[in-house]
Amino acid sequence: MKTGLLFGIVANSKTRVRCVFCGVYIPKATKCIEEHTNGMKHKETIDLMSENGMSYYNDDELYCKPCNVYLSEEDSVASHLEGEEHANWIAAMDDLIEGEFINIDAYLATESEDVFCEVCNTKVTCTLQNIEEHVNDILHRSNVAEKLKPLNGIFPVENDDELWCKVCDEYIENTARSLLDHIDDDKQHVEWFMDIEDLIEGQEVSIQDYLKNEHEKNAYCNKCQMQILCNSQSIEEHVNSEAHFNQFS
Ligand SMILES: [Zn+2]
Ligand SMILES: [Zn+2]
Ligand SMILES: [Zn+2]
Ligand SMILES: [Zn+2]
Ligand SMILES: [Zn+2]
């Protein structure tokens, strides 16, 4: 987004100008305008626009792409974002794309009309309906399942009918549906991840290799540069040990 000194500033009367983004009036003096456009609030407002699909149109209008509305003069970026319509759209979209590997940043920065699906390597025109269809599509579901396997300790087995979960030491049916059910809803599986992630948070301990490599038994402490048996007891002992605590990273 271009951000010249007068970006967002329009003439209002002989004595004052208006910042379209912040919805405030400023005395018509270079010093005052500079003070505003270099200020925190103005910069934060511009950041908010590029996180919410809002752009400056024809040098005097604010346009919100998700809501497909031009804001009136009484509106500011902040007042629009607080409104129900916009908040509902964002909430619905967050809900749809959570855990789906869909990147919406370029759309929200108003650089693209599309979102990008990282697992299907494809663009989808950004409407709630299109994205809902996409995330429920069978090809997308199986691409998500493929992506999640190495992050979840799931491995193929010789008979193609089943998959093996290393974390639970359990066999599951080899379908995207049963894999995703296992990852999202299996109590043992979910609790294992909650426990371990809780323990390693901020501790520089990595379990990626353990999850990705079928025969790897260890987690790795990057701080101490050593392996730790990958179970919650060993990891708990390690991260609470004095050696780990005193290690300089
Ligand atoms: Zn402003
Ligand atoms: Zn909006
Ligand atoms: Zn997809
Ligand atoms: Zn499991
Ligand atoms: Zn350590």
PDB file of C-alpha atoms and ligand atoms in Angstrom:
ATOM      1  CA  MET A   1       0.000   0.000   0.000  1.00  0.00           C
ATOM      2  CA  LYS A   2       1.383   3.433  -0.902  1.00  0.00           C
ATOM      3  CA  THR A   3       1.660   5.725   2.035  1.00  0.00           C
ATOM      4  CA  GLY A   4       2.532   9.297   1.046  1.00  0.00           C
ATOM      5  CA  LEU A   5       2.125  12.124   3.506  1.00  0.00           C
ATOM      6  CA  LEU A   6      -1.338  12.955   2.221  1.00  0.00           C
ATOM      7  CA  PHE A   7      -2.465   9.366   1.922  1.00  0.00           C
ATOM      8  CA  GLY A   8      -5.957   9.238   3.385  1.00  0.00           C
ATOM      9  CA  ILE A   9      -6.162  12.975   3.945  1.00  0.00           C
ATOM     10  CA  VAL A  10      -8.897  14.904   2.138  1.00  0.00           C
ATOM     11  CA  ALA A  11      -9.865  18.549   2.150  1.00  0.00           C
ATOM     12  CA  ASN A  12     -12.823  19.259   4.360  1.00  0.00           C
ATOM     13  CA  SER A  13     -13.170  22.992   4.774  1.00  0.00           C
ATOM     14  CA  LYS A  14     -11.007  26.062   4.525  1.00  0.00           C
ATOM     15  CA  THR A  15      -9.541  25.429   7.921  1.00  0.00           C
ATOM     16  CA  ARG A  16      -9.436  21.691   8.295  1.00  0.00           C
ATOM     17  CA  VAL A  17      -8.816  18.387   6.556  1.00  0.00           C
ATOM     18  CA  ARG A  18     -10.166  14.947   7.368  1.00  0.00           C
ATOM     19  CA  CYS A  19      -8.349  11.652   7.731  1.00  0.00           C
ATOM     20  CA  VAL A  20     -10.633   9.234   5.935  1.00  0.00           C
ATOM     21  CA  PHE A  21      -9.082   6.210   7.660  1.00  0.00           C
ATOM     22  CA  CYS A  22      -9.193   7.394  11.236  1.00  0.00           C
ATOM     23  CA  GLY A  23     -12.345   9.465  10.826  1.00  0.00           C
ATOM     24  CA  VAL A  24     -10.825  12.527  12.471  1.00  0.00           C
ATOM     25  CA  TYR A  25     -10.560  16.191  11.534  1.00  0.00           C
ATOM     26  CA  ILE A  26      -7.203  17.918  11.570  1.00  0.00           C
ATOM     27  CA  PRO A  27      -6.369  21.645  11.314  1.00  0.00           C
ATOM     28  CA  LYS A  28      -5.212  22.451   7.819  1.00  0.00           C
ATOM     29  CA  ALA A  29      -1.560  23.026   8.623  1.00  0.00           C
ATOM     30  CA  THR A  30       1.309  20.906   7.336  1.00  0.00           C
ATOM     31  CA  LYS A  31       2.652  20.441  10.831  1.00  0.00           C
ATOM     32  CA  CYS A  32      -0.651  19.111  12.164  1.00  0.00           C
ATOM     33  CA  ILE A  33      -1.161  16.824   9.197  1.00  0.00           C
ATOM     34  CA  GLU A  34       2.364  15.489   9.509  1.00  0.00           C
ATOM     35  CA  GLU A  35       1.888  14.900  13.183  1.00  0.00           C
ATOM     36  CA  HIS A  36      -1.230  12.865  12.476  1.00  0.00           C
ATOM     37  CA  THR A  37       0.068  10.823   9.566  1.00  0.00           C
ATOM     38  CA  ASN A  38       3.282  10.007  11.429  1.00  0.00           C
ATOM     39  CA  GLY A  39       1.343   9.128  14.550  1.00  0.00           C
ATOM     40  CA  MET A  40       0.728   5.690  16.056  1.00  0.00           C
ATOM     41  CA  LYS A  41      -3.016   5.706  15.609  1.00  0.00           C
ATOM     42  CA  HIS A  42      -2.880   6.509  11.908  1.00  0.00           C
ATOM     43  CA  LYS A  43      -0.302   3.769  11.252  1.00  0.00           C
ATOM     44  CA  GLU A  44      -2.292   1.238  13.232  1.00  0.00           C
ATOM     45  CA  THR A  45      -5.373   2.125  11.239  1.00  0.00           C
ATOM     46  CA  ILE A  46      -3.529   1.506   7.958  1.00  0.00           C
ATOM     47  CA  ASP A  47      -2.322  -1.850   9.304  1.00  0.00           C
ATOM     48  CA  LEU A  48      -5.884  -2.747  10.231  1.00  0.00           C
ATOM     49  CA  MET A  49      -7.057  -1.939   6.719  1.00  0.00           C
ATOM     50  CA  SER A  50      -4.543  -4.300   5.168  1.00  0.00           C
ATOM     51  CA  GLU A  51      -5.579  -7.058   7.565  1.00  0.00           C
ATOM     52  CA  ASN A  52      -9.257  -6.613   6.805  1.00  0.00           C
ATOM     53  CA  GLY A  53      -9.661  -6.228   3.068  1.00  0.00           C
ATOM     54  CA  MET A  54     -10.175  -2.497   3.200  1.00  0.00           C
ATOM     55  CA  SER A  55      -8.714  -0.109   0.670  1.00  0.00           C
ATOM     56  CA  TYR A  56      -8.710   3.492  -0.356  1.00  0.00           C
ATOM     57  CA  TYR A  57     -10.711   4.085  -3.465  1.00  0.00           C
ATOM     58  CA  ASN A  58     -10.588   7.054  -5.876  1.00  0.00           C
ATOM     59  CA  ASP A  59      -8.571   9.006  -3.332  1.00  0.00           C
ATOM     60  CA  ASP A  60     -11.506   9.795  -1.132  1.00  0.00           C
ATOM     61  CA  GLU A  61     -13.517   6.682  -0.432  1.00  0.00           C
ATOM     62  CA  LEU A  62     -12.943   3.694   1.763  1.00  0.00           C
ATOM     63  CA  TYR A  63     -13.979   0.377   0.327  1.00  0.00           C
ATOM     64  CA  CYS A  64     -14.414  -2.860   2.254  1.00  0.00           C
ATOM     65  CA  LYS A  65     -14.040  -5.833  -0.023  1.00  0.00           C
ATOM     66  CA  PRO A  66     -15.415  -8.573   2.276  1.00  0.00           C
ATOM     67  CA  CYS A  67     -18.582  -6.548   2.900  1.00  0.00           C
ATOM     68  CA  ASN A  68     -18.595  -5.051  -0.594  1.00  0.00           C
ATOM     69  CA  VAL A  69     -19.482  -1.618   0.736  1.00  0.00           C
ATOM     70  CA  TYR A  70     -18.185   1.921   0.404  1.00  0.00           C
ATOM     71  CA  LEU A  71     -18.013   3.559   3.774  1.00  0.00           C
ATOM     72  CA  SER A  72     -19.911   6.766   4.365  1.00  0.00           C
ATOM     73  CA  GLU A  73     -18.261   9.896   5.640  1.00  0.00           C
ATOM     74  CA  GLU A  74     -19.429   9.202   9.188  1.00  0.00           C
ATOM     75  CA  ASP A  75     -17.587   5.902   9.194  1.00  0.00           C
ATOM     76  CA  SER A  76     -13.977   5.246  10.013  1.00  0.00           C
ATOM     77  CA  VAL A  77     -11.944   2.070   9.652  1.00  0.00           C
ATOM     78  CA  ALA A  78     -12.398   1.389  13.355  1.00  0.00           C
ATOM     79  CA  SER A  79     -16.164   1.934  13.368  1.00  0.00           C
ATOM     80  CA  HIS A  80     -16.561  -0.327  10.342  1.00  0.00           C
ATOM     81  CA  LEU A  81     -14.494  -3.122  11.859  1.00  0.00           C
ATOM     82  CA  GLU A  82     -16.596  -2.967  14.998  1.00  0.00           C
ATOM     83  CA  GLY A  83     -19.777  -3.326  12.978  1.00  0.00           C
ATOM     84  CA  GLU A  84     -21.671  -6.595  12.952  1.00  0.00           C
ATOM     85  CA  GLU A  85     -21.518  -7.303   9.232  1.00  0.00           C
ATOM     86  CA  HIS A  86     -17.757  -7.131   9.021  1.00  0.00           C
ATOM     87  CA  ALA A  87     -17.165  -8.992  12.268  1.00  0.00           C
ATOM     88  CA  ASN A  88     -19.522 -11.764  11.161  1.00  0.00           C
ATOM     89  CA  TRP A  89     -17.739 -12.180   7.855  1.00  0.00           C
ATOM     90  CA  ILE A  90     -14.351 -12.425   9.530  1.00  0.00           C
ATOM     91  CA  ALA A  91     -15.660 -14.898  12.120  1.00  0.00           C
ATOM     92  CA  ALA A  92     -17.292 -17.083   9.451  1.00  0.00           C
ATOM     93  CA  MET A  93     -14.123 -17.018   7.358  1.00  0.00           C
ATOM     94  CA  ASP A  94     -11.866 -17.858  10.304  1.00  0.00           C
ATOM     95  CA  ASP A  95     -14.138 -20.753  11.078  1.00  0.00           C
ATOM     96  CA  LEU A  96     -14.022 -22.064   7.505  1.00  0.00           C
ATOM     97  CA  ILE A  97     -10.271 -21.870   7.010  1.00  0.00           C
ATOM     98  CA  GLU A  98      -9.091 -22.977  10.442  1.00  0.00           C
ATOM     99  CA  GLY A  99      -6.743 -25.911  10.001  1.00  0.00           C
ATOM    100  CA  GLU A 100      -7.347 -25.968   6.227  1.00  0.00           C
ATOM    101  CA  PHE A 101      -3.990 -24.535   5.028  1.00  0.00           C
ATOM    102  CA  ILE A 102      -5.770 -21.730   3.212  1.00  0.00           C
ATOM    103  CA  ASN A 103      -3.935 -18.436   3.059  1.00  0.00           C
ATOM    104  CA  ILE A 104      -6.126 -15.370   2.920  1.00  0.00           C
ATOM    105  CA  ASP A 105      -3.475 -12.699   3.595  1.00  0.00           C
ATOM    106  CA  ALA A 106      -3.211 -11.439   0.014  1.00  0.00           C
ATOM    107  CA  TYR A 107      -6.983 -11.086  -0.213  1.00  0.00           C
ATOM    108  CA  LEU A 108      -7.153  -9.147   3.040  1.00  0.00           C
ATOM    109  CA  ALA A 109      -4.294  -6.929   1.901  1.00  0.00           C
ATOM    110  CA  THR A 110      -6.455  -6.259  -1.185  1.00  0.00           C
ATOM    111  CA  GLU A 111      -3.688  -7.558  -3.431  1.00  0.00           C
ATOM    112  CA  SER A 112      -5.767 -10.406  -4.823  1.00  0.00           C
ATOM    113  CA  GLU A 113      -9.350 -11.505  -5.340  1.00  0.00           C
ATOM    114  CA  ASP A 114      -8.357 -15.038  -4.406  1.00  0.00           C
ATOM    115  CA  VAL A 115      -7.231 -17.039  -1.450  1.00  0.00           C
ATOM    116  CA  PHE A 116      -4.530 -19.634  -1.882  1.00  0.00           C
ATOM    117  CA  CYS A 117      -4.967 -23.245  -0.851  1.00  0.00           C
ATOM    118  CA  GLU A 118      -1.507 -24.461   0.099  1.00  0.00           C
ATOM    119  CA  VAL A 119      -2.359 -28.157   0.089  1.00  0.00           C
ATOM    120  CA  CYS A 120      -4.118 -28.157  -3.299  1.00  0.00           C
ATOM    121  CA  ASN A 121      -1.697 -25.543  -4.645  1.00  0.00           C
ATOM    122  CA  THR A 122      -4.603 -23.679  -6.157  1.00  0.00           C
ATOM    123  CA  LYS A 123      -6.378 -20.346  -6.001  1.00  0.00           C
ATOM    124  CA  VAL A 124      -9.994 -20.009  -4.942  1.00  0.00           C
ATOM    125  CA  THR A 125     -12.001 -16.844  -5.539  1.00  0.00           C
ATOM    126  CA  CYS A 126     -12.668 -15.466  -2.119  1.00  0.00           C
ATOM    127  CA  THR A 127     -16.295 -15.754  -1.168  1.00  0.00           C
ATOM    128  CA  LEU A 128     -17.590 -17.609   1.862  1.00  0.00           C
ATOM    129  CA  GLN A 129     -19.566 -19.915  -0.413  1.00  0.00           C
ATOM    130  CA  ASN A 130     -16.623 -20.804  -2.677  1.00  0.00           C
ATOM    131  CA  ILE A 131     -14.384 -21.515   0.259  1.00  0.00           C
ATOM    132  CA  GLU A 132     -16.996 -23.612   1.998  1.00  0.00           C
ATOM    133  CA  GLU A 133     -17.312 -25.698  -1.153  1.00  0.00           C
ATOM    134  CA  HIS A 134     -13.564 -25.984  -1.489  1.00  0.00           C
ATOM    135  CA  VAL A 135     -12.856 -27.128   2.056  1.00  0.00           C
ATOM    136  CA  ASN A 136     -15.551 -29.801   1.779  1.00  0.00           C
ATOM    137  CA  ASP A 137     -14.297 -31.041  -1.547  1.00  0.00           C
ATOM    138  CA  ILE A 138     -13.018 -34.616  -1.373  1.00  0.00           C
ATOM    139  CA  LEU A 139      -9.738 -33.786  -3.095  1.00  0.00           C
ATOM    140  CA  HIS A 140      -9.028 -30.978  -0.653  1.00  0.00           C
ATOM    141  CA  ARG A 141      -9.867 -33.220   2.313  1.00  0.00           C
ATOM    142  CA  SER A 142      -7.440 -35.871   1.147  1.00  0.00           C
ATOM    143  CA  ASN A 143      -4.724 -33.251   0.496  1.00  0.00           C
ATOM    144  CA  VAL A 144      -5.182 -31.962   4.034  1.00  0.00           C
ATOM    145  CA  ALA A 145      -4.941 -35.527   5.311  1.00  0.00           C
ATOM    146  CA  GLU A 146      -1.651 -36.036   3.412  1.00  0.00           C
ATOM    147  CA  LYS A 147      -0.255 -32.823   4.827  1.00  0.00           C
ATOM    148  CA  LEU A 148      -1.200 -33.779   8.367  1.00  0.00           C
ATOM    149  CA  LYS A 149       0.363 -37.256   8.365  1.00  0.00           C
ATOM    150  CA  PRO A 150       3.984 -36.203   8.977  1.00  0.00           C
ATOM    151  CA  LEU A 151       2.827 -33.661  11.572  1.00  0.00           C
ATOM    152  CA  ASN A 152       0.922 -36.322  13.468  1.00  0.00           C
ATOM    153  CA  GLY A 153       3.088 -39.414  13.427  1.00  0.00           C
ATOM    154  CA  ILE A 154       0.870 -41.219  10.920  1.00  0.00           C
ATOM    155  CA  PHE A 155       2.533 -43.763   8.617  1.00  0.00           C
ATOM    156  CA  PRO A 156       1.499 -46.064   5.800  1.00  0.00           C
ATOM    157  CA  VAL A 157       1.567 -49.797   6.459  1.00  0.00           C
ATOM    158  CA  GLU A 158       2.143 -52.663   4.080  1.00  0.00           C
ATOM    159  CA  ASN A 159      -1.480 -53.353   3.473  1.00  0.00           C
ATOM    160  CA  ASP A 160      -2.827 -50.158   1.955  1.00  0.00           C
ATOM    161  CA  ASP A 161      -6.094 -50.452   3.847  1.00  0.00           C
ATOM    162  CA  GLU A 162      -4.700 -49.078   7.062  1.00  0.00           C
ATOM    163  CA  LEU A 163      -2.477 -46.376   8.502  1.00  0.00           C
ATOM    164  CA  TRP A 164      -0.452 -46.600  11.687  1.00  0.00           C
ATOM    165  CA  CYS A 165      -0.461 -43.907  14.340  1.00  0.00           C
ATOM    166  CA  LYS A 166       2.881 -43.996  16.066  1.00  0.00           C
ATOM    167  CA  VAL A 167       1.731 -41.732  18.874  1.00  0.00           C
ATOM    168  CA  CYS A 168      -1.160 -44.016  19.843  1.00  0.00           C
ATOM    169  CA  ASP A 169       0.365 -47.232  18.458  1.00  0.00           C
ATOM    170  CA  GLU A 170      -2.956 -47.818  16.779  1.00  0.00           C
ATOM    171  CA  TYR A 171      -4.120 -48.791  13.317  1.00  0.00           C
ATOM    172  CA  ILE A 172      -6.715 -46.677  11.576  1.00  0.00           C
ATOM    173  CA  GLU A 173      -8.577 -47.043   8.320  1.00  0.00           C
ATOM    174  CA  ASN A 174      -6.721 -45.505   5.385  1.00  0.00           C
ATOM    175  CA  THR A 175      -9.236 -42.853   4.390  1.00  0.00           C
ATOM    176  CA  ALA A 176      -9.042 -39.083   4.709  1.00  0.00           C
ATOM    177  CA  ARG A 177     -12.177 -39.181   6.843  1.00  0.00           C
ATOM    178  CA  SER A 178     -10.932 -41.650   9.429  1.00  0.00           C
ATOM    179  CA  LEU A 179      -7.493 -40.016   9.509  1.00  0.00           C
ATOM    180  CA  LEU A 180      -8.971 -36.581  10.179  1.00  0.00           C
ATOM    181  CA  ASP A 181     -11.349 -38.055  12.755  1.00  0.00           C
ATOM    182  CA  HIS A 182      -8.396 -39.633  14.509  1.00  0.00           C
ATOM    183  CA  ILE A 183      -6.303 -36.459  14.498  1.00  0.00           C
ATOM    184  CA  ASP A 184      -9.133 -34.177  15.613  1.00  0.00           C
ATOM    185  CA  ASP A 185     -11.170 -36.366  17.915  1.00  0.00           C
ATOM    186  CA  ASP A 186      -9.286 -39.379  19.198  1.00  0.00           C
ATOM    187  CA  LYS A 187      -8.956 -38.719  22.911  1.00  0.00           C
ATOM    188  CA  GLN A 188      -5.589 -40.405  23.377  1.00  0.00           C
ATOM    189  CA  HIS A 189      -4.130 -38.712  20.294  1.00  0.00           C
ATOM    190  CA  VAL A 190      -5.384 -35.241  21.162  1.00  0.00           C
ATOM    191  CA  GLU A 191      -4.274 -35.511  24.800  1.00  0.00           C
ATOM    192  CA  TRP A 192      -0.791 -36.692  23.841  1.00  0.00           C
ATOM    193  CA  PHE A 193      -0.330 -33.564  21.723  1.00  0.00           C
ATOM    194  CA  MET A 194      -1.796 -31.275  24.362  1.00  0.00           C
ATOM    195  CA  ASP A 195       0.498 -32.686  27.045  1.00  0.00           C
ATOM    196  CA  ILE A 196       3.663 -32.593  24.970  1.00  0.00           C
ATOM    197  CA  GLU A 197       3.003 -29.213  23.386  1.00  0.00           C
ATOM    198  CA  ASP A 198       2.357 -27.819  26.832  1.00  0.00           C
ATOM    199  CA  LEU A 199       5.682 -29.165  28.067  1.00  0.00           C
ATOM    200  CA  ILE A 200       7.816 -28.026  25.140  1.00  0.00           C
ATOM    201  CA  GLU A 201       6.302 -24.592  24.690  1.00  0.00           C
ATOM    202  CA  GLY A 202       9.129 -22.063  24.854  1.00  0.00           C
ATOM    203  CA  GLN A 203      11.651 -24.812  25.709  1.00  0.00           C
ATOM    204  CA  GLU A 204      13.384 -25.273  22.335  1.00  0.00           C
ATOM    205  CA  VAL A 205      12.476 -28.943  22.313  1.00  0.00           C
ATOM    206  CA  SER A 206      11.457 -30.279  18.907  1.00  0.00           C
ATOM    207  CA  ILE A 207       9.275 -33.331  18.249  1.00  0.00           C
ATOM    208  CA  GLN A 208       9.118 -32.874  14.477  1.00  0.00           C
ATOM    209  CA  ASP A 209      11.609 -35.597  13.628  1.00  0.00           C
ATOM    210  CA  TYR A 210       9.884 -37.963  16.011  1.00  0.00           C
ATOM    211  CA  LEU A 211       6.570 -37.400  14.230  1.00  0.00           C
ATOM    212  CA  LYS A 212       8.006 -37.460  10.728  1.00  0.00           C
ATOM    213  CA  ASN A 213      10.331 -40.460  10.946  1.00  0.00           C
ATOM    214  CA  GLU A 214       8.751 -43.792  11.688  1.00  0.00           C
ATOM    215  CA  HIS A 215      11.714 -45.221  13.608  1.00  0.00           C
ATOM    216  CA  GLU A 216      12.850 -42.129  15.495  1.00  0.00           C
ATOM    217  CA  LYS A 217      12.287 -42.617  19.228  1.00  0.00           C
ATOM    218  CA  ASN A 218      13.559 -39.278  20.476  1.00  0.00           C
ATOM    219  CA  ALA A 219      12.680 -35.658  20.715  1.00  0.00           C
ATOM    220  CA  TYR A 220      15.551 -33.187  20.393  1.00  0.00           C
ATOM    221  CA  CYS A 221      16.504 -30.383  22.737  1.00  0.00           C
ATOM    222  CA  ASN A 222      18.050 -27.632  20.643  1.00  0.00           C
ATOM    223  CA  LYS A 223      19.167 -25.790  23.742  1.00  0.00           C
ATOM    224  CA  CYS A 224      21.188 -28.686  25.216  1.00  0.00           C
ATOM    225  CA  GLN A 225      21.774 -30.272  21.812  1.00  0.00           C
ATOM    226  CA  MET A 226      20.737 -33.664  23.033  1.00  0.00           C
ATOM    227  CA  GLN A 227      18.120 -36.280  22.434  1.00  0.00           C
ATOM    228  CA  ILE A 228      15.350 -37.035  24.896  1.00  0.00           C
ATOM    229  CA  LEU A 229      13.098 -40.043  24.769  1.00  0.00           C
ATOM    230  CA  CYS A 230       9.861 -38.716  23.288  1.00  0.00           C
ATOM    231  CA  ASN A 231       7.265 -39.255  25.977  1.00  0.00           C
ATOM    232  CA  SER A 232       5.746 -36.782  28.377  1.00  0.00           C
ATOM    233  CA  GLN A 233       7.588 -38.171  31.413  1.00  0.00           C
ATOM    234  CA  SER A 234      11.095 -37.878  29.913  1.00  0.00           C
ATOM    235  CA  ILE A 235      10.375 -34.503  28.386  1.00  0.00           C
ATOM    236  CA  GLU A 236       8.925 -33.215  31.627  1.00  0.00           C
ATOM    237  CA  GLU A 237      12.008 -34.376  33.525  1.00  0.00           C
ATOM    238  CA  HIS A 238      14.286 -32.794  30.954  1.00  0.00           C
ATOM    239  CA  VAL A 239      12.669 -29.371  30.741  1.00  0.00           C
ATOM    240  CA  ASN A 240      12.540 -29.182  34.531  1.00  0.00           C
ATOM    241  CA  SER A 241      16.134 -30.317  34.973  1.00  0.00           C
ATOM    242  CA  GLU A 242      18.796 -27.941  36.186  1.00  0.00           C
ATOM    243  CA  ALA A 243      21.052 -28.836  33.263  1.00  0.00           C
ATOM    244  CA  HIS A 244      18.415 -27.661  30.793  1.00  0.00           C
ATOM    245  CA  PHE A 245      17.561 -24.592  32.835  1.00  0.00           C
ATOM    246  CA  ASN A 246      21.207 -23.508  33.141  1.00  0.00           C
ATOM    247  CA  GLN A 247      22.097 -24.205  29.521  1.00  0.00           C
ATOM    248  CA  PHE A 248      22.960 -21.109  27.520  1.00  0.00           C
ATOM    249  CA  SER A 249      21.352 -21.175  24.122  1.00  0.00           C
TER     250      SER A 249
HETATM  251 ZN    ZN B   1      -5.401   8.874  10.215  1.00  0.00          ZN
HETATM  252 ZN    ZN B   2     -16.211  -4.893   6.040  1.00  0.00          ZN
HETATM  253 ZN    ZN B   3      -7.527 -27.166  -1.070  1.00  0.00          ZN
HETATM  254 ZN    ZN B   4      -2.947 -41.223  17.242  1.00  0.00          ZN
HETATM  255 ZN    ZN B   5      17.509 -29.153  27.178  1.00  0.00          ZN
END
